[in-house]
């Protein structure tokens, strides 16, 4: 697949993200914002940022698999968190996840609240696939 | 037509799908976040979440239909609200809008403010048009 990252010289670079992703694709998959949820809809590991990040990424992987994609097909992620203190953990987790791959273009936003009490992170993703 | 998918092993509520897919050959439309503004840019339903939701969805339908699109072409929503207590009204309004088609992939956020201090909700929409729908330009 034709996919590459745009990281212009003169801009700060970071291994957790690309400044832009250019990709030739057939289908685009928009993943709903994933809250860390148990199967019954209750919040997984309330207020535990590291456990919640792991859970959210596991959910995104499952959804991508169902849609015929993998994590490497992600072109963009948007993460929302309730506390600026969690930003570094979210970035580190993303860096770990995309080590050796092209990291997606990324947005990280601190919000006043998420849909359910106890959730401290929500991530949504856009993936591009060629089939 | 867009595809909507749900994964097993992930909590599946009736109010949204896990993934919305823009199929091969489709054109994707990114709508500006819609709020409860009338045509003159005045807020409809100051302080009233229900009236604001009605106006916001009226605006979304207006933008979609200007492109020849319907609710069944929507694959993703992002909802921004100023108060978590509005979640039930927002969800109920969404279910009314998607009573005839499966609900799209969704993200729900509470923010500390919107573009106008009277606004309580803003909804951003991504929709797909198939190759043969074309874009109707005036």
PDB file of C-alpha atoms in Angstrom:
ATOM      1  CA  UNK A   1       0.000   0.000   0.000  1.00  0.00           C
ATOM      2  CA  UNK A   2       1.183   3.520  -0.754  1.00  0.00           C
ATOM      3  CA  UNK A   3       1.451   5.104   2.653  1.00  0.00           C
ATOM      4  CA  UNK A   4       3.958   7.578   3.946  1.00  0.00           C
ATOM      5  CA  UNK A   5       4.428  10.161   6.664  1.00  0.00           C
ATOM      6  CA  UNK A   6       5.016  13.866   6.171  1.00  0.00           C
ATOM      7  CA  UNK A   7       7.442  15.299   8.727  1.00  0.00           C
ATOM      8  CA  UNK A   8       8.806  18.584   7.395  1.00  0.00           C
ATOM      9  CA  UNK A   9      12.320  19.567   8.426  1.00  0.00           C
ATOM     10  CA  UNK A  10      12.269  22.519  10.807  1.00  0.00           C
ATOM     11  CA  UNK A  11       9.315  21.126  12.782  1.00  0.00           C
ATOM     12  CA  UNK A  12       9.672  19.252  16.037  1.00  0.00           C
ATOM     13  CA  UNK A  13       9.457  15.514  15.411  1.00  0.00           C
ATOM     14  CA  UNK A  14       8.287  12.902  17.899  1.00  0.00           C
ATOM     15  CA  UNK A  15       8.283   9.092  17.566  1.00  0.00           C
ATOM     16  CA  UNK A  16       4.653   8.916  18.750  1.00  0.00           C
ATOM     17  CA  UNK A  17       3.206  10.789  15.786  1.00  0.00           C
ATOM     18  CA  UNK A  18       3.521  11.873  12.168  1.00  0.00           C
ATOM     19  CA  UNK A  19       2.688  15.444  11.168  1.00  0.00           C
ATOM     20  CA  UNK A  20       0.620  14.084   8.298  1.00  0.00           C
ATOM     21  CA  UNK A  21      -0.144  10.735   6.733  1.00  0.00           C
ATOM     22  CA  UNK A  22      -0.627  10.360   3.000  1.00  0.00           C
ATOM     23  CA  UNK A  23      -2.294   7.133   1.996  1.00  0.00           C
ATOM     24  CA  UNK A  24      -3.923   5.728  -1.093  1.00  0.00           C
ATOM     25  CA  UNK A  25      -6.799   3.610   0.124  1.00  0.00           C
ATOM     26  CA  UNK A  26      -9.994   1.925  -0.986  1.00  0.00           C
ATOM     27  CA  UNK A  27     -11.911   2.019   2.256  1.00  0.00           C
ATOM     28  CA  UNK A  28     -11.880   4.310   5.277  1.00  0.00           C
ATOM     29  CA  UNK A  29     -12.852   2.988   8.709  1.00  0.00           C
ATOM     30  CA  UNK A  30     -14.049   5.447  11.340  1.00  0.00           C
ATOM     31  CA  UNK A  31     -13.821   3.858  14.783  1.00  0.00           C
ATOM     32  CA  UNK A  32     -16.228   5.205  17.413  1.00  0.00           C
ATOM     33  CA  UNK A  33     -14.598   6.864  20.390  1.00  0.00           C
ATOM     34  CA  UNK A  34     -13.635   3.988  22.648  1.00  0.00           C
ATOM     35  CA  UNK A  35     -14.172   4.315  26.384  1.00  0.00           C
ATOM     36  CA  UNK A  36     -12.537   1.643  28.546  1.00  0.00           C
ATOM     37  CA  UNK A  37     -15.599  -0.542  29.073  1.00  0.00           C
ATOM     38  CA  UNK A  38     -16.365  -3.997  30.363  1.00  0.00           C
ATOM     39  CA  UNK A  39     -18.709  -6.144  28.266  1.00  0.00           C
ATOM     40  CA  UNK A  40     -21.674  -4.925  30.366  1.00  0.00           C
ATOM     41  CA  UNK A  41     -20.848  -1.285  29.622  1.00  0.00           C
ATOM     42  CA  UNK A  42     -19.437  -0.470  33.052  1.00  0.00           C
ATOM     43  CA  UNK A  43     -16.131   1.395  33.198  1.00  0.00           C
ATOM     44  CA  UNK A  44     -13.021  -0.805  33.299  1.00  0.00           C
ATOM     45  CA  UNK A  45     -10.482   0.067  36.029  1.00  0.00           C
ATOM     46  CA  UNK A  46     -12.060   3.412  37.043  1.00  0.00           C
ATOM     47  CA  UNK A  47      -9.556   6.305  37.185  1.00  0.00           C
ATOM     48  CA  UNK A  48      -6.595   4.004  36.345  1.00  0.00           C
ATOM     49  CA  UNK A  49      -5.054   5.723  33.338  1.00  0.00           C
ATOM     50  CA  UNK A  50      -2.554   2.999  32.379  1.00  0.00           C
ATOM     51  CA  UNK A  51      -5.065   0.141  32.598  1.00  0.00           C
ATOM     52  CA  UNK A  52      -7.626   2.206  30.697  1.00  0.00           C
ATOM     53  CA  UNK A  53      -5.198   3.038  27.870  1.00  0.00           C
ATOM     54  CA  UNK A  54      -4.400  -0.686  27.452  1.00  0.00           C
ATOM     55  CA  UNK A  55      -8.098  -1.578  27.431  1.00  0.00           C
ATOM     56  CA  UNK A  56      -9.014   1.104  24.912  1.00  0.00           C
ATOM     57  CA  UNK A  57      -6.286  -0.011  22.501  1.00  0.00           C
ATOM     58  CA  UNK A  58      -7.420  -3.634  22.862  1.00  0.00           C
ATOM     59  CA  UNK A  59     -10.954  -2.557  21.922  1.00  0.00           C
ATOM     60  CA  UNK A  60      -9.709  -0.575  18.926  1.00  0.00           C
ATOM     61  CA  UNK A  61      -7.706  -3.634  17.761  1.00  0.00           C
ATOM     62  CA  UNK A  62     -10.812  -5.829  17.997  1.00  0.00           C
ATOM     63  CA  UNK A  63     -12.960  -3.359  16.084  1.00  0.00           C
ATOM     64  CA  UNK A  64     -10.334  -2.930  13.359  1.00  0.00           C
ATOM     65  CA  UNK A  65     -10.042  -6.699  13.050  1.00  0.00           C
ATOM     66  CA  UNK A  66     -13.819  -6.953  12.610  1.00  0.00           C
ATOM     67  CA  UNK A  67     -13.606  -4.318   9.878  1.00  0.00           C
ATOM     68  CA  UNK A  68     -10.752  -6.127   8.115  1.00  0.00           C
ATOM     69  CA  UNK A  69      -7.951  -3.823   9.270  1.00  0.00           C
ATOM     70  CA  UNK A  70      -5.040  -3.820  11.712  1.00  0.00           C
ATOM     71  CA  UNK A  71      -3.356  -1.255  13.910  1.00  0.00           C
ATOM     72  CA  UNK A  72      -0.793  -0.546  11.158  1.00  0.00           C
ATOM     73  CA  UNK A  73      -3.644   0.763   8.966  1.00  0.00           C
ATOM     74  CA  UNK A  74      -4.429   3.609  11.380  1.00  0.00           C
ATOM     75  CA  UNK A  75      -3.864   6.990   9.744  1.00  0.00           C
ATOM     76  CA  UNK A  76      -5.133   9.217  12.532  1.00  0.00           C
ATOM     77  CA  UNK A  77      -6.007   9.015  16.208  1.00  0.00           C
ATOM     78  CA  UNK A  78      -7.711  11.491  18.491  1.00  0.00           C
ATOM     79  CA  UNK A  79      -7.345  10.953  22.229  1.00  0.00           C
ATOM     80  CA  UNK A  80      -9.446  12.760  24.824  1.00  0.00           C
ATOM     81  CA  UNK A  81      -8.497  12.814  28.471  1.00  0.00           C
ATOM     82  CA  UNK A  82      -9.900  14.400  31.599  1.00  0.00           C
ATOM     83  CA  UNK A  83      -6.565  15.528  33.029  1.00  0.00           C
ATOM     84  CA  UNK A  84      -3.510  17.086  31.453  1.00  0.00           C
ATOM     85  CA  UNK A  85      -1.347  15.013  33.806  1.00  0.00           C
ATOM     86  CA  UNK A  86      -2.328  11.916  31.755  1.00  0.00           C
ATOM     87  CA  UNK A  87      -1.110  13.282  28.420  1.00  0.00           C
ATOM     88  CA  UNK A  88       2.404  11.922  28.752  1.00  0.00           C
ATOM     89  CA  UNK A  89       1.124   8.388  29.461  1.00  0.00           C
ATOM     90  CA  UNK A  90      -1.154   8.501  26.432  1.00  0.00           C
ATOM     91  CA  UNK A  91       1.700   9.641  24.198  1.00  0.00           C
ATOM     92  CA  UNK A  92       4.076   6.997  25.599  1.00  0.00           C
ATOM     93  CA  UNK A  93       1.517   4.265  25.031  1.00  0.00           C
ATOM     94  CA  UNK A  94       1.018   5.395  21.444  1.00  0.00           C
ATOM     95  CA  UNK A  95       4.770   5.502  20.862  1.00  0.00           C
ATOM     96  CA  UNK A  96       5.070   1.941  22.163  1.00  0.00           C
ATOM     97  CA  UNK A  97       2.192   0.752  20.002  1.00  0.00           C
ATOM     98  CA  UNK A  98       3.539   2.197  16.773  1.00  0.00           C
ATOM     99  CA  UNK A  99       7.224   1.359  17.363  1.00  0.00           C
ATOM    100  CA  UNK A 100       8.657   0.177  14.042  1.00  0.00           C
ATOM    101  CA  UNK A 101       5.566   1.317  12.140  1.00  0.00           C
ATOM    102  CA  UNK A 102       4.428   4.662  10.755  1.00  0.00           C
ATOM    103  CA  UNK A 103       2.793   6.450  13.697  1.00  0.00           C
ATOM    104  CA  UNK A 104      -0.531   8.112  12.856  1.00  0.00           C
ATOM    105  CA  UNK A 105      -1.200  11.818  12.722  1.00  0.00           C
ATOM    106  CA  UNK A 106      -2.470  12.535  16.206  1.00  0.00           C
ATOM    107  CA  UNK A 107      -4.614  14.867  18.246  1.00  0.00           C
ATOM    108  CA  UNK A 108      -4.687  14.968  22.049  1.00  0.00           C
ATOM    109  CA  UNK A 109      -7.365  17.000  23.845  1.00  0.00           C
ATOM    110  CA  UNK A 110      -8.095  17.615  27.515  1.00  0.00           C
ATOM    111  CA  UNK A 111     -11.865  17.739  28.038  1.00  0.00           C
ATOM    112  CA  UNK A 112     -14.083  18.680  30.960  1.00  0.00           C
ATOM    113  CA  UNK A 113     -15.584  15.179  31.157  1.00  0.00           C
ATOM    114  CA  UNK A 114     -16.258  11.985  29.203  1.00  0.00           C
ATOM    115  CA  UNK A 115     -19.550  10.107  28.810  1.00  0.00           C
ATOM    116  CA  UNK A 116     -19.180   7.982  31.944  1.00  0.00           C
ATOM    117  CA  UNK A 117     -17.853   8.736  35.393  1.00  0.00           C
ATOM    118  CA  UNK A 118     -14.573   6.958  36.091  1.00  0.00           C
ATOM    119  CA  UNK A 119     -13.380   7.026  32.474  1.00  0.00           C
ATOM    120  CA  UNK A 120     -10.233   9.136  32.148  1.00  0.00           C
ATOM    121  CA  UNK A 121      -9.396   8.456  28.493  1.00  0.00           C
ATOM    122  CA  UNK A 122     -11.271   7.972  25.231  1.00  0.00           C
ATOM    123  CA  UNK A 123      -9.604   7.326  21.858  1.00  0.00           C
ATOM    124  CA  UNK A 124     -11.036   7.303  18.366  1.00  0.00           C
ATOM    125  CA  UNK A 125      -9.234   6.281  15.208  1.00  0.00           C
ATOM    126  CA  UNK A 126      -9.425   6.461  11.433  1.00  0.00           C
ATOM    127  CA  UNK A 127      -7.932   3.573   9.451  1.00  0.00           C
ATOM    128  CA  UNK A 128      -7.353   3.264   5.705  1.00  0.00           C
ATOM    129  CA  UNK A 129      -7.287  -0.071   3.909  1.00  0.00           C
ATOM    130  CA  UNK A 130      -6.663  -1.078   0.343  1.00  0.00           C
ATOM    131  CA  UNK A 131      -9.284  -3.825   0.034  1.00  0.00           C
TER     132      UNK A 131
ATOM    133  CA  UNK B   1     -24.225   2.797   1.106  1.00  0.00           C
ATOM    134  CA  UNK B   2     -21.935   2.954   4.127  1.00  0.00           C
ATOM    135  CA  UNK B   3     -21.192  -0.123   6.209  1.00  0.00           C
ATOM    136  CA  UNK B   4     -21.526  -0.140   9.975  1.00  0.00           C
ATOM    137  CA  UNK B   5     -19.767  -2.829  12.002  1.00  0.00           C
ATOM    138  CA  UNK B   6     -19.774  -4.071  15.577  1.00  0.00           C
ATOM    139  CA  UNK B   7     -17.051  -6.216  17.143  1.00  0.00           C
ATOM    140  CA  UNK B   8     -17.746  -9.085  19.513  1.00  0.00           C
ATOM    141  CA  UNK B   9     -15.870  -8.741  22.793  1.00  0.00           C
ATOM    142  CA  UNK B  10     -16.477  -4.993  22.986  1.00  0.00           C
ATOM    143  CA  UNK B  11     -19.497  -3.543  24.807  1.00  0.00           C
ATOM    144  CA  UNK B  12     -22.213  -2.971  22.205  1.00  0.00           C
ATOM    145  CA  UNK B  13     -24.876  -0.457  23.190  1.00  0.00           C
ATOM    146  CA  UNK B  14     -27.873   0.141  20.885  1.00  0.00           C
ATOM    147  CA  UNK B  15     -27.020   3.824  20.485  1.00  0.00           C
ATOM    148  CA  UNK B  16     -23.925   3.614  18.273  1.00  0.00           C
ATOM    149  CA  UNK B  17     -21.887   1.299  16.044  1.00  0.00           C
ATOM    150  CA  UNK B  18     -18.226   0.508  16.705  1.00  0.00           C
ATOM    151  CA  UNK B  19     -17.057   1.401  13.209  1.00  0.00           C
ATOM    152  CA  UNK B  20     -18.419   3.223  10.183  1.00  0.00           C
ATOM    153  CA  UNK B  21     -16.796   2.370   6.858  1.00  0.00           C
ATOM    154  CA  UNK B  22     -16.577   4.528   3.756  1.00  0.00           C
ATOM    155  CA  UNK B  23     -16.619   1.944   0.940  1.00  0.00           C
ATOM    156  CA  UNK B  24     -14.376   1.942  -2.119  1.00  0.00           C
ATOM    157  CA  UNK B  25     -15.253   4.630  -4.628  1.00  0.00           C
ATOM    158  CA  UNK B  26     -17.194   6.764  -2.174  1.00  0.00           C
ATOM    159  CA  UNK B  27     -16.739  10.460  -1.521  1.00  0.00           C
ATOM    160  CA  UNK B  28     -16.566  11.510   2.117  1.00  0.00           C
ATOM    161  CA  UNK B  29     -18.274  14.686   3.351  1.00  0.00           C
ATOM    162  CA  UNK B  30     -17.000  16.331   6.547  1.00  0.00           C
ATOM    163  CA  UNK B  31     -19.691  18.624   7.936  1.00  0.00           C
ATOM    164  CA  UNK B  32     -18.852  21.620  10.060  1.00  0.00           C
ATOM    165  CA  UNK B  33     -19.960  21.128  13.653  1.00  0.00           C
ATOM    166  CA  UNK B  34     -23.617  22.117  13.736  1.00  0.00           C
ATOM    167  CA  UNK B  35     -25.171  24.088  16.565  1.00  0.00           C
ATOM    168  CA  UNK B  36     -28.608  25.513  17.390  1.00  0.00           C
ATOM    169  CA  UNK B  37     -28.300  28.556  15.160  1.00  0.00           C
ATOM    170  CA  UNK B  38     -31.155  29.768  13.001  1.00  0.00           C
ATOM    171  CA  UNK B  39     -30.504  31.145   9.522  1.00  0.00           C
ATOM    172  CA  UNK B  40     -29.654  34.540  10.994  1.00  0.00           C
ATOM    173  CA  UNK B  41     -27.063  32.996  13.337  1.00  0.00           C
ATOM    174  CA  UNK B  42     -29.214  33.486  16.447  1.00  0.00           C
ATOM    175  CA  UNK B  43     -29.269  30.757  19.090  1.00  0.00           C
ATOM    176  CA  UNK B  44     -32.563  28.844  19.158  1.00  0.00           C
ATOM    177  CA  UNK B  45     -33.605  27.607  22.603  1.00  0.00           C
ATOM    178  CA  UNK B  46     -31.245  29.457  24.908  1.00  0.00           C
ATOM    179  CA  UNK B  47     -30.843  27.302  28.029  1.00  0.00           C
ATOM    180  CA  UNK B  48     -33.051  24.534  26.592  1.00  0.00           C
ATOM    181  CA  UNK B  49     -31.168  21.396  25.517  1.00  0.00           C
ATOM    182  CA  UNK B  50     -34.207  19.843  23.823  1.00  0.00           C
ATOM    183  CA  UNK B  51     -34.890  22.871  21.608  1.00  0.00           C
ATOM    184  CA  UNK B  52     -31.191  23.139  20.797  1.00  0.00           C
ATOM    185  CA  UNK B  53     -31.021  19.477  19.803  1.00  0.00           C
ATOM    186  CA  UNK B  54     -34.080  19.909  17.554  1.00  0.00           C
ATOM    187  CA  UNK B  55     -32.488  22.890  15.795  1.00  0.00           C
ATOM    188  CA  UNK B  56     -29.056  21.249  15.558  1.00  0.00           C
ATOM    189  CA  UNK B  57     -30.481  18.135  13.887  1.00  0.00           C
ATOM    190  CA  UNK B  58     -32.639  20.305  11.606  1.00  0.00           C
ATOM    191  CA  UNK B  59     -29.424  22.034  10.502  1.00  0.00           C
ATOM    192  CA  UNK B  60     -27.600  18.718  10.000  1.00  0.00           C
ATOM    193  CA  UNK B  61     -30.466  17.381   7.877  1.00  0.00           C
ATOM    194  CA  UNK B  62     -30.439  20.612   5.897  1.00  0.00           C
ATOM    195  CA  UNK B  63     -26.739  20.341   5.109  1.00  0.00           C
ATOM    196  CA  UNK B  64     -27.011  16.634   4.271  1.00  0.00           C
ATOM    197  CA  UNK B  65     -30.017  17.062   2.003  1.00  0.00           C
ATOM    198  CA  UNK B  66     -28.308  19.940   0.168  1.00  0.00           C
ATOM    199  CA  UNK B  67     -25.764  17.308  -0.917  1.00  0.00           C
ATOM    200  CA  UNK B  68     -28.410  14.695  -1.690  1.00  0.00           C
ATOM    201  CA  UNK B  69     -27.583  12.755   1.477  1.00  0.00           C
ATOM    202  CA  UNK B  70     -29.764  11.217   4.195  1.00  0.00           C
ATOM    203  CA  UNK B  71     -29.258   9.995   7.759  1.00  0.00           C
ATOM    204  CA  UNK B  72     -28.493   6.515   6.411  1.00  0.00           C
ATOM    205  CA  UNK B  73     -25.347   7.951   4.769  1.00  0.00           C
ATOM    206  CA  UNK B  74     -23.881   9.125   8.115  1.00  0.00           C
ATOM    207  CA  UNK B  75     -20.958   7.001   9.397  1.00  0.00           C
ATOM    208  CA  UNK B  76     -19.546   9.042  12.285  1.00  0.00           C
ATOM    209  CA  UNK B  77     -20.673  11.647  14.837  1.00  0.00           C
ATOM    210  CA  UNK B  78     -18.772  13.640  17.418  1.00  0.00           C
ATOM    211  CA  UNK B  79     -21.000  15.289  20.013  1.00  0.00           C
ATOM    212  CA  UNK B  80     -19.722  18.090  22.247  1.00  0.00           C
ATOM    213  CA  UNK B  81     -21.823  19.248  25.175  1.00  0.00           C
ATOM    214  CA  UNK B  82     -21.278  21.662  28.030  1.00  0.00           C
ATOM    215  CA  UNK B  83     -22.872  19.486  30.731  1.00  0.00           C
ATOM    216  CA  UNK B  84     -22.710  15.691  31.268  1.00  0.00           C
ATOM    217  CA  UNK B  85     -26.325  15.813  32.509  1.00  0.00           C
ATOM    218  CA  UNK B  86     -27.500  16.359  28.913  1.00  0.00           C
ATOM    219  CA  UNK B  87     -26.322  12.887  27.877  1.00  0.00           C
ATOM    220  CA  UNK B  88     -29.763  11.269  28.101  1.00  0.00           C
ATOM    221  CA  UNK B  89     -31.475  13.968  26.008  1.00  0.00           C
ATOM    222  CA  UNK B  90     -28.661  13.854  23.455  1.00  0.00           C
ATOM    223  CA  UNK B  91     -28.857  10.062  23.176  1.00  0.00           C
ATOM    224  CA  UNK B  92     -32.663  10.085  22.919  1.00  0.00           C
ATOM    225  CA  UNK B  93     -32.539  12.707  20.157  1.00  0.00           C
ATOM    226  CA  UNK B  94     -29.965  10.648  18.273  1.00  0.00           C
ATOM    227  CA  UNK B  95     -32.143   7.535  18.507  1.00  0.00           C
ATOM    228  CA  UNK B  96     -35.062   9.494  17.007  1.00  0.00           C
ATOM    229  CA  UNK B  97     -32.850  10.652  14.130  1.00  0.00           C
ATOM    230  CA  UNK B  98     -31.602   7.116  13.478  1.00  0.00           C
ATOM    231  CA  UNK B  99     -34.896   5.298  14.037  1.00  0.00           C
ATOM    232  CA  UNK B 100     -34.908   4.090  10.406  1.00  0.00           C
ATOM    233  CA  UNK B 101     -31.194   3.353   9.966  1.00  0.00           C
ATOM    234  CA  UNK B 102     -28.420   1.903  12.138  1.00  0.00           C
ATOM    235  CA  UNK B 103     -26.671   4.468  14.372  1.00  0.00           C
ATOM    236  CA  UNK B 104     -23.214   5.596  13.218  1.00  0.00           C
ATOM    237  CA  UNK B 105     -19.882   5.327  15.030  1.00  0.00           C
ATOM    238  CA  UNK B 106     -19.908   8.003  17.737  1.00  0.00           C
ATOM    239  CA  UNK B 107     -17.758   9.957  20.146  1.00  0.00           C
ATOM    240  CA  UNK B 108     -19.264  11.906  23.072  1.00  0.00           C
ATOM    241  CA  UNK B 109     -17.400  14.677  24.896  1.00  0.00           C
ATOM    242  CA  UNK B 110     -18.085  17.214  27.604  1.00  0.00           C
ATOM    243  CA  UNK B 111     -16.272  20.515  27.018  1.00  0.00           C
ATOM    244  CA  UNK B 112     -15.945  23.684  29.080  1.00  0.00           C
ATOM    245  CA  UNK B 113     -17.425  25.912  26.379  1.00  0.00           C
ATOM    246  CA  UNK B 114     -18.660  26.170  22.771  1.00  0.00           C
ATOM    247  CA  UNK B 115     -18.417  28.991  20.222  1.00  0.00           C
ATOM    248  CA  UNK B 116     -21.279  30.969  21.782  1.00  0.00           C
ATOM    249  CA  UNK B 117     -21.853  30.958  25.574  1.00  0.00           C
ATOM    250  CA  UNK B 118     -25.562  30.193  25.008  1.00  0.00           C
ATOM    251  CA  UNK B 119     -24.841  26.986  23.108  1.00  0.00           C
ATOM    252  CA  UNK B 120     -25.224  23.698  24.979  1.00  0.00           C
ATOM    253  CA  UNK B 121     -24.453  21.183  22.243  1.00  0.00           C
ATOM    254  CA  UNK B 122     -22.541  20.877  18.960  1.00  0.00           C
ATOM    255  CA  UNK B 123     -22.586  17.848  16.648  1.00  0.00           C
ATOM    256  CA  UNK B 124     -20.031  17.071  13.955  1.00  0.00           C
ATOM    257  CA  UNK B 125     -20.974  14.645  11.173  1.00  0.00           C
ATOM    258  CA  UNK B 126     -19.065  12.557   8.621  1.00  0.00           C
ATOM    259  CA  UNK B 127     -21.163  11.130   5.787  1.00  0.00           C
ATOM    260  CA  UNK B 128     -20.400   9.210   2.611  1.00  0.00           C
ATOM    261  CA  UNK B 129     -21.856   9.568  -0.826  1.00  0.00           C
ATOM    262  CA  UNK B 130     -21.535   6.760  -3.326  1.00  0.00           C
ATOM    263  CA  UNK B 131     -19.820   7.433  -6.643  1.00  0.00           C
ATOM    264  CA  UNK B 132     -23.109   7.646  -8.535  1.00  0.00           C
ATOM    265  CA  UNK B 133     -24.713  10.090  -6.105  1.00  0.00           C
ATOM    266  CA  UNK B 134     -22.498  12.959  -7.241  1.00  0.00           C
ATOM    267  CA  UNK B 135     -22.337  16.318  -5.553  1.00  0.00           C
ATOM    268  CA  UNK B 136     -25.198  18.709  -6.235  1.00  0.00           C
ATOM    269  CA  UNK B 137     -23.758  22.154  -6.592  1.00  0.00           C
ATOM    270  CA  UNK B 138     -25.908  25.221  -6.900  1.00  0.00           C
TER     271      UNK B 138
END
